[in-house]
CSV table of C-alpha atoms in Angstrom, one decimal:
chain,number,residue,atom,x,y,z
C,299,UNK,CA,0.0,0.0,0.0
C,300,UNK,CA,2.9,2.5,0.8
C,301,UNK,CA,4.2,1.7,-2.5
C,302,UNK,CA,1.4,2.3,-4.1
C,303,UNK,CA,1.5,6.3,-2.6
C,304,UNK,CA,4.8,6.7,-3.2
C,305,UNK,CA,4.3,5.9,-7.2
C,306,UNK,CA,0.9,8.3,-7.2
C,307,UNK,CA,3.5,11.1,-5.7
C,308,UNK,CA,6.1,10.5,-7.9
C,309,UNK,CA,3.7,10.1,-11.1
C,310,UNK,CA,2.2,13.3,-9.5
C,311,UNK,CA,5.4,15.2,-9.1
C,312,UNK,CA,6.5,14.8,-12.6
C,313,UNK,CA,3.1,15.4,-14.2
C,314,UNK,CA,3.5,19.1,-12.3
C,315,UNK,CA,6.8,19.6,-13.5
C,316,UNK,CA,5.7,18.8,-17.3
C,317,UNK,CA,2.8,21.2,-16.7
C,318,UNK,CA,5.3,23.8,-15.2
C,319,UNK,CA,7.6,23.5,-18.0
C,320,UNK,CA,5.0,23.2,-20.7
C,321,UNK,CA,3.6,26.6,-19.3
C,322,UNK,CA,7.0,28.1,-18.8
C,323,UNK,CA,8.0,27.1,-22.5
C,324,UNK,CA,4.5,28.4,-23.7
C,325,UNK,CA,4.6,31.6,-22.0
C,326,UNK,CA,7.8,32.0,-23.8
C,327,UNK,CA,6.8,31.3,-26.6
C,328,UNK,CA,4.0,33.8,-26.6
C,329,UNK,CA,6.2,36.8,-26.0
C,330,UNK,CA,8.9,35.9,-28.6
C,331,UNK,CA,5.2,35.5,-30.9
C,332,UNK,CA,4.3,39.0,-29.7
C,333,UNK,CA,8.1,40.7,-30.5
C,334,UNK,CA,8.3,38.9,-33.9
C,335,UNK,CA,4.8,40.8,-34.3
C,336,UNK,CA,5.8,44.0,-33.4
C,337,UNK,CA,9.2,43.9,-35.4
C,338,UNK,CA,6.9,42.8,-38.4
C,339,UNK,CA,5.0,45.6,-37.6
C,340,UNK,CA,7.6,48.3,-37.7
C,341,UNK,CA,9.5,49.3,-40.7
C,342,UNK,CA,12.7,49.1,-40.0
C,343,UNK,CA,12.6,46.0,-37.9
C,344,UNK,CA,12.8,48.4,-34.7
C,345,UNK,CA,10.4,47.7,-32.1
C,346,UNK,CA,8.8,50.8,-30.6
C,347,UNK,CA,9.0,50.3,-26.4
C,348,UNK,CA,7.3,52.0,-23.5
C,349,UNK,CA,6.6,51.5,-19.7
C,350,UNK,CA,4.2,48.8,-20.6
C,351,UNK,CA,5.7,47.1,-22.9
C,352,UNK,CA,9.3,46.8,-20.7
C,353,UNK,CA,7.3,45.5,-18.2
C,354,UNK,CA,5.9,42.8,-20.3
C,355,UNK,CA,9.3,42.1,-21.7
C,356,UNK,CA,11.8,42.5,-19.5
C,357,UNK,CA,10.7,43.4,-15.6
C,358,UNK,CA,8.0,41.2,-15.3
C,359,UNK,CA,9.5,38.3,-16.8
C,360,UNK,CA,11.7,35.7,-14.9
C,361,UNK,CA,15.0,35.2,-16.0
C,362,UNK,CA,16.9,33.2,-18.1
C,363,UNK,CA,14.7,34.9,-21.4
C,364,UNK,CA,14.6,33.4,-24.7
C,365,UNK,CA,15.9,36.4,-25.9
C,366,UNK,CA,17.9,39.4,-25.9
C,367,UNK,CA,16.9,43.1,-26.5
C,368,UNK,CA,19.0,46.2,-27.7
C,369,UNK,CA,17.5,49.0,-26.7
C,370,UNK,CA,18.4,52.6,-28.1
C,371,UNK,CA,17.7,55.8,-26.0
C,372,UNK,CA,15.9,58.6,-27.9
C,373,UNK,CA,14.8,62.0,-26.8
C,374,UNK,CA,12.5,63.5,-29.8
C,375,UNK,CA,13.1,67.0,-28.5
C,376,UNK,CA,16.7,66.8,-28.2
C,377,UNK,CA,17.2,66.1,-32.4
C,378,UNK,CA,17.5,69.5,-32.9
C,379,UNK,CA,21.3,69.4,-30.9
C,380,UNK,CA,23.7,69.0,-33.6
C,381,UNK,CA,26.3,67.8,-31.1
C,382,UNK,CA,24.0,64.8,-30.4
C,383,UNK,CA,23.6,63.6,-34.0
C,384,UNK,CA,20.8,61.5,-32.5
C,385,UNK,CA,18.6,61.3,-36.0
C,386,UNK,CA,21.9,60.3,-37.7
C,387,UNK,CA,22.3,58.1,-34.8
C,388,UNK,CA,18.6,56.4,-34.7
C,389,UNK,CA,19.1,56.1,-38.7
C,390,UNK,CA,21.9,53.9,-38.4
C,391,UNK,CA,20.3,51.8,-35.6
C,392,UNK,CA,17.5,51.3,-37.5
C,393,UNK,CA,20.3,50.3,-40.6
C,394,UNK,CA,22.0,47.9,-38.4
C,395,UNK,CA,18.4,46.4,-37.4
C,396,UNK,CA,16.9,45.8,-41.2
C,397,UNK,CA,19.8,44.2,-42.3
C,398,UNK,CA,20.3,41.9,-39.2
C,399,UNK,CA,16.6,41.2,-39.9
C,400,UNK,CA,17.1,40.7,-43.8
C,401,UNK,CA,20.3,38.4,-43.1
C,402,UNK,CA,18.5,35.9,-40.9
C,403,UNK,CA,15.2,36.3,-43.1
C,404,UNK,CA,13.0,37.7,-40.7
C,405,UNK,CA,13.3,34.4,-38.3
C,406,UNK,CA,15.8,35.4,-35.9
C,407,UNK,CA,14.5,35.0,-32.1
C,408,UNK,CA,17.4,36.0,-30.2
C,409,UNK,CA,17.5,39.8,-30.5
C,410,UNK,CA,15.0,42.1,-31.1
C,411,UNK,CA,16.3,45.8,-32.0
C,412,UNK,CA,14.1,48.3,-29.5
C,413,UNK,CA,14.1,52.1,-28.9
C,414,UNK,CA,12.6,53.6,-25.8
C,415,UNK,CA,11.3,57.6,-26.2
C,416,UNK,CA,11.7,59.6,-23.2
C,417,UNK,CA,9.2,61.8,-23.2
C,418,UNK,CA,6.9,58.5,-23.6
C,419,UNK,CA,8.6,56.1,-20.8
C,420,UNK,CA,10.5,58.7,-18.8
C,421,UNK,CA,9.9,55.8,-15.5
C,422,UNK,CA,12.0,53.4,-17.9
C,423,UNK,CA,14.7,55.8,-18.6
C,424,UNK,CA,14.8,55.9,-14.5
C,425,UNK,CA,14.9,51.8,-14.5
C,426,UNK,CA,17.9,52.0,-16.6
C,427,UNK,CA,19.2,55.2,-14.9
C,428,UNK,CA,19.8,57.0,-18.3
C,429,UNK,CA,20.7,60.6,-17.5
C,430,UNK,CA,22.7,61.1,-20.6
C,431,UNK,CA,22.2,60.7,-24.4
C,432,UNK,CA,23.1,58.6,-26.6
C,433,UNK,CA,23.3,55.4,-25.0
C,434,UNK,CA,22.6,51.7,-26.0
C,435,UNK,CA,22.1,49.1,-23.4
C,436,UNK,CA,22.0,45.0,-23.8
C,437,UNK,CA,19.5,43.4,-21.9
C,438,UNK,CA,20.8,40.1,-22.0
C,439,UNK,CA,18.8,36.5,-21.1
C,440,UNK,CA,19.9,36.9,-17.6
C,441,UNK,CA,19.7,40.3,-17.0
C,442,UNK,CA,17.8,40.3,-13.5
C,443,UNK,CA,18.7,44.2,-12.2
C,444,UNK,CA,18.1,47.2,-15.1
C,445,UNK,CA,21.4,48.8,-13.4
C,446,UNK,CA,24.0,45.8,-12.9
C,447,UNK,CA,23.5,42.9,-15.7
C,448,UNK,CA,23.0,44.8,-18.6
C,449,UNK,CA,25.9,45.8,-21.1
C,450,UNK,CA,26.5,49.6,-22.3
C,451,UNK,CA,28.0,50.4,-25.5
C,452,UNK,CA,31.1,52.9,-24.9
C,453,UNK,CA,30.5,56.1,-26.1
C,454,UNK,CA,33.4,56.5,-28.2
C,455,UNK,CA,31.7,53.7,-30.1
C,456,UNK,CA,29.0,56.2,-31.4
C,457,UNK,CA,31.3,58.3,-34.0
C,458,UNK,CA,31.0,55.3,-35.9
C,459,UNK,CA,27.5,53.8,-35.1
C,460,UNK,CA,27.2,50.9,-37.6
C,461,UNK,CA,30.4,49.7,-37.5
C,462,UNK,CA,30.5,50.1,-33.9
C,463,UNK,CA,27.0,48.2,-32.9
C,464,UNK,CA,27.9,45.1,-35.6
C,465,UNK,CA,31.1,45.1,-33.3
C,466,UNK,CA,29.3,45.2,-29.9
C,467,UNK,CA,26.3,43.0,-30.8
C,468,UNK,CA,28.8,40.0,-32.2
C,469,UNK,CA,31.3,40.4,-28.8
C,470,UNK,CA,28.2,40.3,-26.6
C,471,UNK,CA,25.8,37.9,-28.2
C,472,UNK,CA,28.0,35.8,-30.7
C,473,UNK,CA,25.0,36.2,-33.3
C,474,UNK,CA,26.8,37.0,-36.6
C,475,UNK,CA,25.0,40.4,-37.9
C,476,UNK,CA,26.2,39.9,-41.6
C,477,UNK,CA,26.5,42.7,-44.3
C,478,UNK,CA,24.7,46.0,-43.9
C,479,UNK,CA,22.3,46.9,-46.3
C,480,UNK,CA,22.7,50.5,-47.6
C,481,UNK,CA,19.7,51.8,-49.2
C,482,UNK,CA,20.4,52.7,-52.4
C,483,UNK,CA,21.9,56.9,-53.7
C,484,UNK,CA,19.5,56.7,-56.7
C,485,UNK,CA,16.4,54.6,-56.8
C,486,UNK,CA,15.5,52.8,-60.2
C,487,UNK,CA,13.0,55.3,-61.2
C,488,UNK,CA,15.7,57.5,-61.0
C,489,UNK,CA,17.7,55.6,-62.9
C,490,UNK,CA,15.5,55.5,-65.6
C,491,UNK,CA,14.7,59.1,-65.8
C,492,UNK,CA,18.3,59.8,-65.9
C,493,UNK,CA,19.4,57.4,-68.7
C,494,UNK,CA,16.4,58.6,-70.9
C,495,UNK,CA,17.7,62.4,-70.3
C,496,UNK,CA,21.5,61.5,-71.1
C,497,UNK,CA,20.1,59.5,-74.3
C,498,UNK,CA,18.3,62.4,-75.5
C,499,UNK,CA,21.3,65.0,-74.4
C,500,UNK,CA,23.6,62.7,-75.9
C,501,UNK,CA,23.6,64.2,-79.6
C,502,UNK,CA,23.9,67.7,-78.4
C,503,UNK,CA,26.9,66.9,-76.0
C,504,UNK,CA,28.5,65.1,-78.7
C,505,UNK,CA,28.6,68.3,-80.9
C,506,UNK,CA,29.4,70.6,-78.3
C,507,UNK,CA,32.5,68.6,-77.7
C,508,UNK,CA,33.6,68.4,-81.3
C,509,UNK,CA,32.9,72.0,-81.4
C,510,UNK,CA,34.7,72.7,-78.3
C,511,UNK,CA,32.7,74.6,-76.4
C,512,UNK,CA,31.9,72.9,-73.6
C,513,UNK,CA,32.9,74.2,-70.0
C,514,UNK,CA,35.9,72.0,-69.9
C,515,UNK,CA,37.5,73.5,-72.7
C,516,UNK,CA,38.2,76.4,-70.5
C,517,UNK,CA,41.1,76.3,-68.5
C,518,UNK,CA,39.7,78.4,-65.6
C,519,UNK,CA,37.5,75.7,-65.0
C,520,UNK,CA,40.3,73.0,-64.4
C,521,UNK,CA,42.0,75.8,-62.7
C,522,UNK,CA,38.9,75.8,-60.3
C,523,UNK,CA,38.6,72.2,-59.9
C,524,UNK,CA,42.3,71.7,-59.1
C,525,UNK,CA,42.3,74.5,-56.3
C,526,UNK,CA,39.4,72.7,-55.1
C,527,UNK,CA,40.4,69.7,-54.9
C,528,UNK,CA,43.6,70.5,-53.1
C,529,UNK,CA,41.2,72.6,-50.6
C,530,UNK,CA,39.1,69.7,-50.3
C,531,UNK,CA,42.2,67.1,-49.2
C,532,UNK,CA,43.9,69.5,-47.3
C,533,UNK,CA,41.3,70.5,-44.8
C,534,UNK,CA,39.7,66.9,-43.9
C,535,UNK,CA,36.3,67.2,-45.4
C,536,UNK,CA,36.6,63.7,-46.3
C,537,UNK,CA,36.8,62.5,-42.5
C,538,UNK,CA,33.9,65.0,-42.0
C,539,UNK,CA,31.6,63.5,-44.4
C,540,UNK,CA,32.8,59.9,-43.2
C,541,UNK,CA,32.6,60.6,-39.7
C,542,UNK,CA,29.3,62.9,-40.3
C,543,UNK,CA,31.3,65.5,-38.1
C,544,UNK,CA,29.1,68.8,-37.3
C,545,UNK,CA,30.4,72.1,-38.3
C,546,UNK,CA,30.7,73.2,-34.5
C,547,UNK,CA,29.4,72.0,-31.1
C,548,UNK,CA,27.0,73.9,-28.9
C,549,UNK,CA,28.8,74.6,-25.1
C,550,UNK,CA,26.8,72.9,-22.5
C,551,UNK,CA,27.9,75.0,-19.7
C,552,UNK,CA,26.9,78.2,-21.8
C,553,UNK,CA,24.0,77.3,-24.2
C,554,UNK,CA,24.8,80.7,-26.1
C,555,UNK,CA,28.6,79.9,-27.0
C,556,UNK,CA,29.4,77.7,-30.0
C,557,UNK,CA,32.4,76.0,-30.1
C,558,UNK,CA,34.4,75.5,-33.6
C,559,UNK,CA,38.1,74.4,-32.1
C,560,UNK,CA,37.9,71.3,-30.2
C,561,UNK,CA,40.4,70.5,-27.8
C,562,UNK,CA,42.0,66.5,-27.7
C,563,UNK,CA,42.9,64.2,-30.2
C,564,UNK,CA,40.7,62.3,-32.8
C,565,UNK,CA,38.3,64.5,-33.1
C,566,UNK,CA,37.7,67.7,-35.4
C,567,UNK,CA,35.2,69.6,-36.1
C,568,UNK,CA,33.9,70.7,-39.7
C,569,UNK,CA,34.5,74.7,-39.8
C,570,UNK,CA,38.1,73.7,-38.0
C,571,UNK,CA,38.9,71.7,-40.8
C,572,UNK,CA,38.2,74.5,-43.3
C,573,UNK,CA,39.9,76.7,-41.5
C,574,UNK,CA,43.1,74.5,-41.8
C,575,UNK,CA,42.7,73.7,-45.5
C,576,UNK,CA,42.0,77.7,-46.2
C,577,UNK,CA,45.4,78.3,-44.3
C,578,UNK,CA,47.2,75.3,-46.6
C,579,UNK,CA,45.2,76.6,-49.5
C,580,UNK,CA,47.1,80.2,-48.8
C,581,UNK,CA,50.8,78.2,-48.7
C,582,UNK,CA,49.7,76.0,-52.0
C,583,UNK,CA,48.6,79.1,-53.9
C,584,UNK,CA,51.2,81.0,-53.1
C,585,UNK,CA,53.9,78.4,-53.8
C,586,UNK,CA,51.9,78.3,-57.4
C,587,UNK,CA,52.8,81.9,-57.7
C,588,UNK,CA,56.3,81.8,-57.1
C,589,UNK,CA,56.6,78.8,-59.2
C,590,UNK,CA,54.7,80.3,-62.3
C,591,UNK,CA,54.5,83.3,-61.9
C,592,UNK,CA,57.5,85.4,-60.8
C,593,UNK,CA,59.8,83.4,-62.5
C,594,UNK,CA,58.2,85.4,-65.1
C,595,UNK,CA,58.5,89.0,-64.0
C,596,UNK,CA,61.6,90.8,-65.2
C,597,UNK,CA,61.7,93.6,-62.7
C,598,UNK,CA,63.9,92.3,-60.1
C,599,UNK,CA,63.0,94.5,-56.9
C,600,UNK,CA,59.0,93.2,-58.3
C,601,UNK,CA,60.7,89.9,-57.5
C,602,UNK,CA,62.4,90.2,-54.8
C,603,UNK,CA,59.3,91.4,-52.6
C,604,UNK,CA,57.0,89.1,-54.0
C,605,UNK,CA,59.3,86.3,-52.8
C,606,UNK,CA,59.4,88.3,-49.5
C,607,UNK,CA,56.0,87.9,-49.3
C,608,UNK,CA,55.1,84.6,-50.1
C,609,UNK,CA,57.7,83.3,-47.6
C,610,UNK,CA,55.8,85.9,-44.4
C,611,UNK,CA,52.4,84.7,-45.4
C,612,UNK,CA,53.7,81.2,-45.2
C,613,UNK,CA,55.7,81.1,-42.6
C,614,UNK,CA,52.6,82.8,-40.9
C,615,UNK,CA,50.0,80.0,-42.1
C,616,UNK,CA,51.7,76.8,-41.3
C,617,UNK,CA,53.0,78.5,-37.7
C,618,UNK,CA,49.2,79.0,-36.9
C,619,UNK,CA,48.6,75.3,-37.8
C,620,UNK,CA,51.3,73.9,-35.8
C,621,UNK,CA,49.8,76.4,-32.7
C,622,UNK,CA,46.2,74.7,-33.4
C,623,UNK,CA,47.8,71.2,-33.1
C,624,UNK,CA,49.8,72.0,-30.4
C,625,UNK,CA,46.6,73.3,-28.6
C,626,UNK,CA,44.5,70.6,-29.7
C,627,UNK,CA,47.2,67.5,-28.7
C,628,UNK,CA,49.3,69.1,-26.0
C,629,UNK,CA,52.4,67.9,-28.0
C,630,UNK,CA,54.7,70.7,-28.3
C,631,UNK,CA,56.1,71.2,-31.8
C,632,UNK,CA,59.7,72.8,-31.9
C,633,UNK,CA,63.1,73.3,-33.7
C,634,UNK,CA,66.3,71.9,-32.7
C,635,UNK,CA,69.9,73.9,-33.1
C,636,UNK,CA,72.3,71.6,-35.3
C,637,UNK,CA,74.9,70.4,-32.5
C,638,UNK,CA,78.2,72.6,-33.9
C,639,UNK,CA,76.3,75.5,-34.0
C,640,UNK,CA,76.2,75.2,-30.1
């Protein structure tokens, strides 16, 4: 008779535990069912979050989760600080989050891309104690505390969102993100509409050129280009546009005060680079003068102080670049005395 009790507790025991499980897997299930659905339901793949919904998905549920969630910080009213870049920054998250999507065909379950909105989850942003923008935080399966367990992305990875997040989701989750699908410059209407106009053009370019009388056929025009291009390596723009580098920064301790010269390495702002590249643009034309120009003139005292000059306005434009670097990286720049002159 004992025996018989002790099978019905054990039968009974392990019928619970199915049941448990069963309801545990189920109630997983249901909530990687409802993200899938919201991800579907967004265009980019991002998943829009709020108080309720990081309740449902995170606080409320018991840890280890199915899944894991990278969660972007926005503040809408703060887009309009150019020192921020948060639109650039939220259009690249959503970048990162269609291709991941497109490279696992849509069936991915391991992480969902999310944004949170303070204005619309501002006891959230308290959760995760976010008192600065940007910031993107991991919320991993075991993530138990909203302040501890989760993962922050540095902030020096934000100059370079999308290469930066493929980076920290593959360290952190060892899912493989895959390419990144740029949308393309010129869509294929576009296209079209652009080959049809060069087809019809076509005849009329082709007897301009013959003709030669076409812009390029006029020397101030490579003149032009050549300056500009010289401007245009000499004073970083390329960096700018890569880097997507604002013209200046606002101060935070005095809202009113811009700031064009940033101080430290690695970083430089737009108008800062121009400024350079006008300076080298100054030596480079000048150089072009003495080189072509003067060697021309016959008058030698018209020479002389043209040489004169060239060399004071050049020696003046590179010593003001060498100041800016040596304010910007602290590293002093400075000429040495040959030994026997000592």
């Amino acid at each position: 008779m004992a025996i018989s009790y002790i099978h019905l507790f054990i039968l009974s025991f392990i019928s619970i535990s199915r049941f448990l499980v069963i309801s545990k897997a189920g109630a997983e299930s249901e909530l990687v069912a409802d993200l899938l659905t919201l991800q579907s339901q967004s265009e980019s793949g991002v998943i829009h979050l709020n108080d309720r919904t990081v309740s449902k998905f995170i606080t409320s549920t018991k840890t280890p989760r199915p899944y894991s969630l990278l969660i972007f910080f926005d503040a809408i009213p703060l887009h309009d600080k150019s020192d921020l870049r948060l639109p650039v920054l939220v259009h690249d998250f959503a970048l990162v989050a269609s291709s991941f999507i497109a490279n696992h065909n849509g069936s991915n379950t391991k992480l969902f891309f999310c944004d949170l909105e303070f204005r619309e989850s501002q006891s959230s942003f308290k959760l995760f104690d976010v008192n600065s923008l940007p910031n993107i935080y991991l919320v991993g399966p075991d993530a138990k505390s909203l302040k501890d367990d989760i993962e922050q992305m540095e902030q020096s990875g934000f100059t370079r969102l999308t290469e930066s997040l493929v980076e920290f989701i593959e360290s952190r989750t060892q899912l493989t993100v895959g390419p990144i699908h740029h949308s393309p410059i010129i869509s294929k209407k576009q296209m079209v509409l652009i080959i049809g106009f060069l087809l019809i053009w076509s005849p009329l370019a082709a007897r301009k050129i013959f003709a030669g009388e076409t812009m390029f056929h006029n020397p101030r025009i490579w003149l032009s280009g050549a300056i500009f291009v010289y401007f245009f390596s000499v004073s970083g723009a390329m960096h700018i546009i890569i880097r997507k580098m604002p013209m200046f920064l606002m101060d935070r301790e005095d809202p009113n005060k811009l700031i064009f010269f940033y101080q430290g390495t690695g970083v430089q702002l737009g108008l800062e680079g121009f400024m350079v590249g006008f300076l080298y643009t100054i030596v480079g034309l000048l150089l072009a003068v003495v080189t072509h120009v003067l060697v021309y003139v016959k008058d030698l005292k018209t020479k002389r102080i043209g040489m004169l000059f060239s060399i004071f306005v050049s020696f003046w434009a590179v010593k003001q670049v060498i100041f800016l670097d040596n304010w910007k990286t602290r590293y002093a720049i400075h000429g040495f005395w040959p030994s026997r002159w000592k």
